[in-house]
Amino acid sequence: MSLAFELIPAVDLIGGSSVRLAQGFEITSSQAETPEELIAGFISDGAHWIHLADIDQALGRGSNIELVTDLISKFPETSFQLSGGIRDQFTFDQAANLSPARINISTSSLANRKWLEDLVAKHKNQVSFALDFNQGQVVARGSKEAHGSLDEVLDFLISIEISTYIVTDNQRDGMLAGPNYDLLSHVIERTEAKVIASGGISSLEEIHSLSTMQGIAGVVLGKALYSGKFTLSDAFGVIKN
């Protein structure tokens, strides 16, 4: 397996602390470590990427921009994938000013498709799209607002040439229920873009399986790491072998 396969540990921020989420809504617990300590630990275990998500911003109740700015400045050699409520020009510019490796545009940006189309035309290789799925519909985590069927939304996203998808089955997110292989396979079949799996991953066997799927470029890891199902070092051992 090529080491280009990305293992991306997630750090979710609420009120200046790191938390665990379930299905994008429920806070299952706060982390004992600070966000800085978590990131330092992941880097020590071999992480080159960190998925840093501002959950307060995603839920429309403020932001953790000062903390995000501080964390990025403290780990300049790390590639950050910024996420959480990036859905308009203000939130995009705020993220872009920090020069992260990748900006993950929220599913909720589909409410303004012309803006999204113009943004991707200008910043195609800098952005990914959070394709959040719930029972046949595309629904932003943390909301109940559907933005269209999976295939209708994919038709649009393919037409504007999204280069990277972060694909999540909302019902599996934070539930350790395993990846939705059917969903991932469907997205891979529809697009030649990079696909990163997110949500539900619970075992090293699943990481191995995903790493061998043609079209899957990486995984975002959260609950499994925090609940001790395996370590990031263990996961790197799987893809290296």
Tab-separated table of C-alpha atoms in Angstrom:
chain	number	residue	atom	x	y	z
A	1	MET	CA	0.000	0.000	0.000
A	2	SER	CA	1.344	3.427	-0.920
A	3	LEU	CA	2.069	5.748	1.975
A	4	ALA	CA	0.216	8.423	0.000
A	5	PHE	CA	-2.901	6.968	1.654
A	6	GLU	CA	-3.853	9.621	4.208
A	7	LEU	CA	-4.595	8.763	7.837
A	8	ILE	CA	-6.170	11.929	9.234
A	9	PRO	CA	-6.987	12.070	12.965
A	10	ALA	CA	-9.839	14.438	13.786
A	11	VAL	CA	-9.869	17.088	16.509
A	12	ASP	CA	-13.361	18.559	17.039
A	13	LEU	CA	-13.570	21.878	18.889
A	14	ILE	CA	-16.393	23.219	21.054
A	15	GLY	CA	-15.913	26.132	23.430
A	16	GLY	CA	-12.136	25.920	23.231
A	17	SER	CA	-12.019	22.223	24.128
A	18	SER	CA	-11.831	19.026	22.091
A	19	VAL	CA	-14.898	16.805	22.195
A	20	ARG	CA	-16.281	13.555	20.794
A	21	LEU	CA	-19.423	13.771	18.684
A	22	ALA	CA	-22.000	11.226	17.593
A	23	GLN	CA	-23.885	11.693	14.317
A	24	GLY	CA	-22.796	15.345	14.204
A	25	PHE	CA	-25.146	16.402	17.007
A	26	GLU	CA	-24.584	14.749	20.358
A	27	ILE	CA	-21.485	15.434	22.431
A	28	THR	CA	-20.499	12.054	23.809
A	29	SER	CA	-17.685	13.402	26.014
A	30	SER	CA	-14.968	15.987	26.361
A	31	GLN	CA	-11.340	14.983	26.001
A	32	ALA	CA	-9.043	15.074	29.020
A	33	GLU	CA	-6.206	16.342	26.824
A	34	THR	CA	-6.160	19.840	25.401
A	35	PRO	CA	-6.404	20.180	21.612
A	36	GLU	CA	-2.698	21.040	21.551
A	37	GLU	CA	-1.827	17.896	23.503
A	38	LEU	CA	-3.962	15.742	21.213
A	39	ILE	CA	-2.353	17.124	18.078
A	40	ALA	CA	1.149	16.737	19.524
A	41	GLY	CA	0.347	13.115	20.376
A	42	PHE	CA	-0.961	12.370	16.900
A	43	ILE	CA	2.136	13.913	15.339
A	44	SER	CA	4.304	11.815	17.640
A	45	ASP	CA	2.453	8.745	16.355
A	46	GLY	CA	3.239	9.682	12.762
A	47	ALA	CA	0.417	11.995	11.653
A	48	HIS	CA	1.150	14.315	8.755
A	49	TRP	CA	-2.466	15.514	8.552
A	50	ILE	CA	-4.937	16.781	11.178
A	51	HIS	CA	-8.665	17.254	10.534
A	52	LEU	CA	-9.443	20.326	12.669
A	53	ALA	CA	-13.175	20.991	12.905
A	54	ASP	CA	-14.832	24.027	14.507
A	55	ILE	CA	-18.114	22.521	15.680
A	56	ASP	CA	-19.380	25.772	17.188
A	57	GLN	CA	-19.079	27.434	13.794
A	58	ALA	CA	-20.703	24.450	12.083
A	59	LEU	CA	-23.699	24.735	14.420
A	60	GLY	CA	-23.930	28.513	13.995
A	61	ARG	CA	-23.167	29.427	17.599
A	62	GLY	CA	-19.824	31.233	17.446
A	63	SER	CA	-16.358	30.073	16.490
A	64	ASN	CA	-13.015	28.892	17.815
A	65	ILE	CA	-10.973	30.907	15.321
A	66	GLU	CA	-8.463	32.172	17.888
A	67	LEU	CA	-7.737	28.628	19.056
A	68	VAL	CA	-7.545	27.347	15.468
A	69	THR	CA	-5.096	30.120	14.598
A	70	ASP	CA	-2.967	29.292	17.638
A	71	LEU	CA	-2.911	25.553	16.907
A	72	ILE	CA	-1.871	26.016	13.288
A	73	SER	CA	0.910	28.399	14.313
A	74	LYS	CA	2.252	25.896	16.868
A	75	PHE	CA	2.509	23.034	14.357
A	76	PRO	CA	3.840	24.664	11.171
A	77	GLU	CA	5.094	21.401	9.644
A	78	THR	CA	1.691	19.712	9.898
A	79	SER	CA	-0.920	19.701	7.122
A	80	PHE	CA	-4.242	20.895	8.522
A	81	GLN	CA	-7.585	20.109	6.941
A	82	LEU	CA	-9.843	22.874	8.304
A	83	SER	CA	-13.525	22.047	8.589
A	84	GLY	CA	-16.722	23.091	10.322
A	85	GLY	CA	-19.224	25.595	8.973
A	86	ILE	CA	-17.126	26.882	6.065
A	87	ARG	CA	-20.069	27.816	3.878
A	88	ASP	CA	-19.738	31.433	2.711
A	89	GLN	CA	-17.118	33.968	1.697
A	90	PHE	CA	-16.478	35.202	5.238
A	91	THR	CA	-15.828	31.759	6.708
A	92	PHE	CA	-13.767	30.732	3.675
A	93	ASP	CA	-11.584	33.857	3.814
A	94	GLN	CA	-11.110	33.371	7.548
A	95	ALA	CA	-9.865	29.839	6.939
A	96	ALA	CA	-7.774	30.757	3.885
A	97	ASN	CA	-5.954	33.462	5.847
A	98	LEU	CA	-4.434	30.670	7.963
A	99	SER	CA	-2.980	28.962	4.856
A	100	PRO	CA	-4.062	25.405	5.725
A	101	ALA	CA	-3.231	22.526	3.410
A	102	ARG	CA	-6.919	21.970	2.677
A	103	ILE	CA	-10.215	23.748	3.410
A	104	ASN	CA	-13.201	21.442	3.727
A	105	ILE	CA	-16.303	23.232	2.447
A	106	SER	CA	-19.495	22.461	4.360
A	107	THR	CA	-22.404	20.546	2.886
A	108	SER	CA	-24.553	23.530	3.884
A	109	SER	CA	-22.825	25.622	1.200
A	110	LEU	CA	-25.167	23.872	-1.250
A	111	ALA	CA	-27.723	26.478	-0.187
A	112	ASN	CA	-25.706	28.920	-2.351
A	113	ARG	CA	-24.596	26.869	-5.342
A	114	LYS	CA	-23.473	29.847	-7.436
A	115	TRP	CA	-21.064	30.917	-4.692
A	116	LEU	CA	-19.768	27.362	-4.369
A	117	GLU	CA	-19.265	27.064	-8.120
A	118	ASP	CA	-17.322	30.347	-8.260
A	119	LEU	CA	-15.212	29.380	-5.238
A	120	VAL	CA	-14.213	26.011	-6.672
A	121	ALA	CA	-13.303	27.632	-9.997
A	122	LYS	CA	-10.806	29.844	-8.148
A	123	HIS	CA	-9.527	27.445	-5.470
A	124	LYS	CA	-10.076	23.946	-6.883
A	125	ASN	CA	-6.929	22.321	-5.508
A	126	GLN	CA	-7.179	24.052	-2.127
A	127	VAL	CA	-10.627	22.812	-1.158
A	128	SER	CA	-12.467	19.602	-0.452
A	129	PHE	CA	-16.201	19.109	-0.115
A	130	ALA	CA	-17.920	17.571	2.917
A	131	LEU	CA	-20.383	15.151	1.334
A	132	ASP	CA	-22.601	14.303	4.312
A	133	PHE	CA	-25.139	11.566	3.600
A	134	ASN	CA	-28.281	10.568	5.459
A	135	GLN	CA	-30.690	7.924	4.115
A	136	GLY	CA	-30.408	8.803	0.440
A	137	GLN	CA	-30.203	12.565	0.942
A	138	VAL	CA	-27.274	14.964	1.315
A	139	VAL	CA	-27.721	16.532	4.770
A	140	ALA	CA	-25.115	18.609	6.616
A	141	ARG	CA	-24.133	17.072	9.931
A	142	GLY	CA	-25.599	19.069	12.785
A	143	SER	CA	-28.658	20.030	10.722
A	144	LYS	CA	-31.777	18.386	9.363
A	145	GLU	CA	-31.882	20.361	6.132
A	146	ALA	CA	-31.609	18.201	3.016
A	147	HIS	CA	-29.894	19.669	-0.035
A	148	GLY	CA	-30.974	17.048	-2.572
A	149	SER	CA	-30.579	13.388	-3.354
A	150	LEU	CA	-27.086	11.919	-3.458
A	151	ASP	CA	-27.037	11.574	-7.234
A	152	GLU	CA	-28.516	15.014	-7.893
A	153	VAL	CA	-25.912	16.638	-5.659
A	154	LEU	CA	-23.126	14.566	-7.197
A	155	ASP	CA	-24.238	15.676	-10.665
A	156	PHE	CA	-23.751	19.287	-9.568
A	157	LEU	CA	-20.457	18.707	-7.727
A	158	ILE	CA	-19.005	16.783	-10.654
A	159	SER	CA	-20.034	19.599	-13.006
A	160	ILE	CA	-18.069	22.167	-10.971
A	161	GLU	CA	-15.102	19.763	-10.713
A	162	ILE	CA	-14.729	19.173	-7.006
A	163	SER	CA	-11.282	17.584	-6.639
A	164	THR	CA	-11.630	15.964	-3.183
A	165	TYR	CA	-14.630	14.582	-1.296
A	166	ILE	CA	-14.803	13.862	2.440
A	167	VAL	CA	-17.632	11.317	2.482
A	168	THR	CA	-19.569	10.680	5.704
A	169	ASP	CA	-22.643	8.620	6.491
A	170	ASN	CA	-24.121	10.778	9.264
A	171	GLN	CA	-25.835	7.844	10.948
A	172	ARG	CA	-22.510	6.048	11.390
A	173	ASP	CA	-20.445	9.071	12.444
A	174	GLY	CA	-19.055	8.550	15.944
A	175	MET	CA	-20.996	5.312	16.345
A	176	LEU	CA	-18.223	2.779	15.587
A	177	ALA	CA	-20.653	1.086	13.208
A	178	GLY	CA	-18.170	0.574	10.370
A	179	PRO	CA	-17.860	2.483	7.098
A	180	ASN	CA	-20.708	2.608	4.591
A	181	TYR	CA	-18.935	0.730	1.809
A	182	ASP	CA	-21.914	0.981	-0.530
A	183	LEU	CA	-21.939	4.772	-0.225
A	184	LEU	CA	-18.195	5.027	-0.778
A	185	SER	CA	-18.317	2.680	-3.768
A	186	HIS	CA	-21.137	4.695	-5.312
A	187	VAL	CA	-19.226	7.968	-5.002
A	188	ILE	CA	-16.076	6.371	-6.413
A	189	GLU	CA	-18.038	5.016	-9.384
A	190	ARG	CA	-19.486	8.451	-10.107
A	191	THR	CA	-16.334	10.569	-9.905
A	192	GLU	CA	-12.617	10.432	-10.613
A	193	ALA	CA	-11.924	12.854	-7.755
A	194	LYS	CA	-10.063	11.941	-4.561
A	195	VAL	CA	-12.373	10.301	-2.003
A	196	ILE	CA	-11.601	10.310	1.728
A	197	ALA	CA	-13.743	8.111	3.977
A	198	SER	CA	-15.075	9.511	7.246
A	199	GLY	CA	-17.371	8.204	9.952
A	200	GLY	CA	-17.948	4.810	11.539
A	201	ILE	CA	-14.444	3.380	11.265
A	202	SER	CA	-13.922	1.067	14.213
A	203	SER	CA	-11.124	-1.413	13.478
A	204	LEU	CA	-7.747	-1.912	11.864
A	205	GLU	CA	-9.362	-4.438	9.540
A	206	GLU	CA	-11.630	-1.697	8.203
A	207	ILE	CA	-8.657	0.596	7.631
A	208	HIS	CA	-6.923	-2.170	5.713
A	209	SER	CA	-10.049	-2.780	3.659
A	210	LEU	CA	-10.435	0.908	2.824
A	211	SER	CA	-6.756	1.254	1.961
A	212	THR	CA	-7.123	-1.457	-0.672
A	213	MET	CA	-10.250	0.049	-2.283
A	214	GLN	CA	-9.343	1.663	-5.572
A	215	GLY	CA	-10.376	5.304	-5.378
A	216	ILE	CA	-10.128	5.740	-1.600
A	217	ALA	CA	-7.291	8.165	-0.847
A	218	GLY	CA	-7.498	8.192	2.927
A	219	VAL	CA	-9.606	8.110	6.084
A	220	VAL	CA	-10.576	10.560	8.809
A	221	LEU	CA	-10.288	8.850	12.210
A	222	GLY	CA	-12.045	9.988	15.377
A	223	LYS	CA	-14.024	7.906	17.864
A	224	ALA	CA	-11.978	4.741	17.316
A	225	LEU	CA	-8.777	6.536	18.341
A	226	TYR	CA	-10.341	8.271	21.325
A	227	SER	CA	-12.067	5.151	22.633
A	228	GLY	CA	-8.903	3.051	22.383
A	229	LYS	CA	-9.978	0.701	19.598
A	230	PHE	CA	-6.483	1.155	18.169
A	231	THR	CA	-3.724	3.754	18.104
A	232	LEU	CA	-2.680	5.909	15.192
A	233	SER	CA	0.663	4.051	15.236
A	234	ASP	CA	-1.268	0.787	14.833
A	235	ALA	CA	-3.128	2.244	11.854
A	236	PHE	CA	0.078	3.363	10.185
A	237	GLY	CA	1.431	-0.145	10.678
A	238	VAL	CA	-1.536	-1.546	8.760
A	239	ILE	CA	-1.058	0.627	5.691
A	240	LYS	CA	2.744	0.256	5.700
A	241	ASN	CA	2.395	-3.512	5.693
